[in-house]
CSV table of C-alpha atoms in Angstrom, one decimal:
chain,number,residue,atom,x,y,z
A,1129,MET,CA,-74.6,30.7,2.2
A,1130,PRO,CA,-78.4,27.9,1.8
A,1131,ALA,CA,-79.8,28.0,-1.1
A,1132,GLY,CA,-83.4,27.6,0.0
A,1133,LEU,CA,-85.8,27.7,2.5
A,1134,ILE,CA,-85.0,24.5,4.1
A,1135,GLU,CA,-81.7,25.5,5.0
A,1136,SER,CA,-82.1,28.6,6.3
A,1137,TRP,CA,-84.1,26.8,9.1
A,1138,TRP,CA,-81.5,24.1,9.2
A,1139,ASN,CA,-78.4,27.1,9.6
A,1140,VAL,CA,-81.6,28.7,12.1
A,1141,THR,CA,-81.8,25.2,14.1
A,1142,VAL,CA,-78.8,24.0,14.3
A,1143,GLY,CA,-77.3,27.8,15.4
A,1144,ALA,CA,-79.7,27.9,18.4
A,1145,ALA,CA,-78.7,24.2,19.9
A,1146,LEU,CA,-75.0,25.9,19.3
A,1147,MET,CA,-75.4,28.9,20.9
A,1148,ILE,CA,-76.7,26.7,23.8
A,1149,GLY,CA,-74.4,23.9,23.8
A,1150,LEU,CA,-71.7,25.8,23.0
A,1151,PRO,CA,-71.1,27.3,26.6
A,1152,ILE,CA,-72.3,24.3,28.2
A,1153,ILE,CA,-70.0,22.0,26.6
A,1154,VAL,CA,-67.3,24.5,27.4
A,1155,LEU,CA,-67.8,25.0,31.2
A,1156,SER,CA,-68.7,21.6,31.9
A,1157,GLY,CA,-65.6,21.0,32.5
A,1158,GLY,CA,-64.9,24.0,34.9
A,1159,PHE,CA,-65.3,27.9,35.9
A,1160,ASP,CA,-62.1,29.1,35.7
A,1161,ALA,CA,-61.4,32.3,34.1
A,1162,ALA,CA,-60.2,31.4,31.0
A,1163,ARG,CA,-63.3,28.7,29.8
A,1164,ILE,CA,-65.5,31.7,30.8
A,1165,ALA,CA,-63.9,34.0,28.7
A,1166,PHE,CA,-63.9,31.2,25.9
A,1167,ALA,CA,-67.8,30.6,26.4
A,1168,LEU,CA,-68.4,34.3,26.9
A,1169,PHE,CA,-66.5,34.5,23.1
A,1170,GLY,CA,-68.1,31.5,21.8
A,1171,LEU,CA,-71.4,33.1,22.8
A,1172,ALA,CA,-71.0,36.4,20.6
A,1173,ILE,CA,-69.9,35.0,17.9
A,1174,MET,CA,-72.7,32.1,17.5
A,1175,VAL,CA,-75.4,34.8,18.6
A,1176,ALA,CA,-74.0,36.8,15.9
A,1177,LEU,CA,-74.1,34.1,13.4
A,1178,GLU,CA,-78.1,33.3,14.6
A,1179,LEU,CA,-79.1,37.1,13.6
A,1180,VAL,CA,-77.4,36.1,10.1
A,1181,PHE,CA,-79.6,33.1,10.1
A,1182,LEU,CA,-81.9,34.8,11.0
A,1183,ARG,CA,-81.6,37.7,9.0
A,1184,LYS,CA,-81.7,35.6,5.6
A,1185,LEU,CA,-84.5,33.1,6.7
A,1186,VAL,CA,-86.9,36.2,6.7
A,1187,GLN,CA,-85.3,37.2,3.7
A,1188,ARG,CA,-86.6,34.1,2.2
A,1189,ILE,CA,-89.4,33.7,3.8
A,1190,VAL,CA,-90.9,37.2,1.8
A,1191,GLY,CA,-89.2,36.5,-1.0
A,1192,ARG,CA,-91.6,33.3,-1.2
A,1193,ARG,CA,-94.6,35.3,0.2
A,1194,ALA,CA,-93.6,37.4,-2.4
A,1195,LEU,CA,-93.3,35.6,-5.4
A,1196,ARG,CA,-96.5,33.4,-4.4
A,1197,ALA,CA,-98.3,37.0,-4.4
A,1198,GLU,CA,-96.9,38.1,-7.5
A,1199,ARG,CA,-98.3,34.5,-9.2
A,1200,ASP,CA,-101.5,35.2,-7.7
A,1201,ASP,CA,-102.2,38.4,-8.6
A,1202,ASP,CA,-101.9,37.0,-13.0
């Protein structure tokens, strides 16, 4: 898992590119049943990973805001 905010943004960006690109790459070779199934399976995995990455990014942003608010209160 990413260690910081920049790494979290990187994961979200690359995950989104793969989520779009994987089915396109797989289906560029044809539209037979095996390729469609593989593209759908890959898409499902990428969507699940993207949700995890987005959740981690939001947690990091909220944590930074809370830390900044705590620092400003002092």
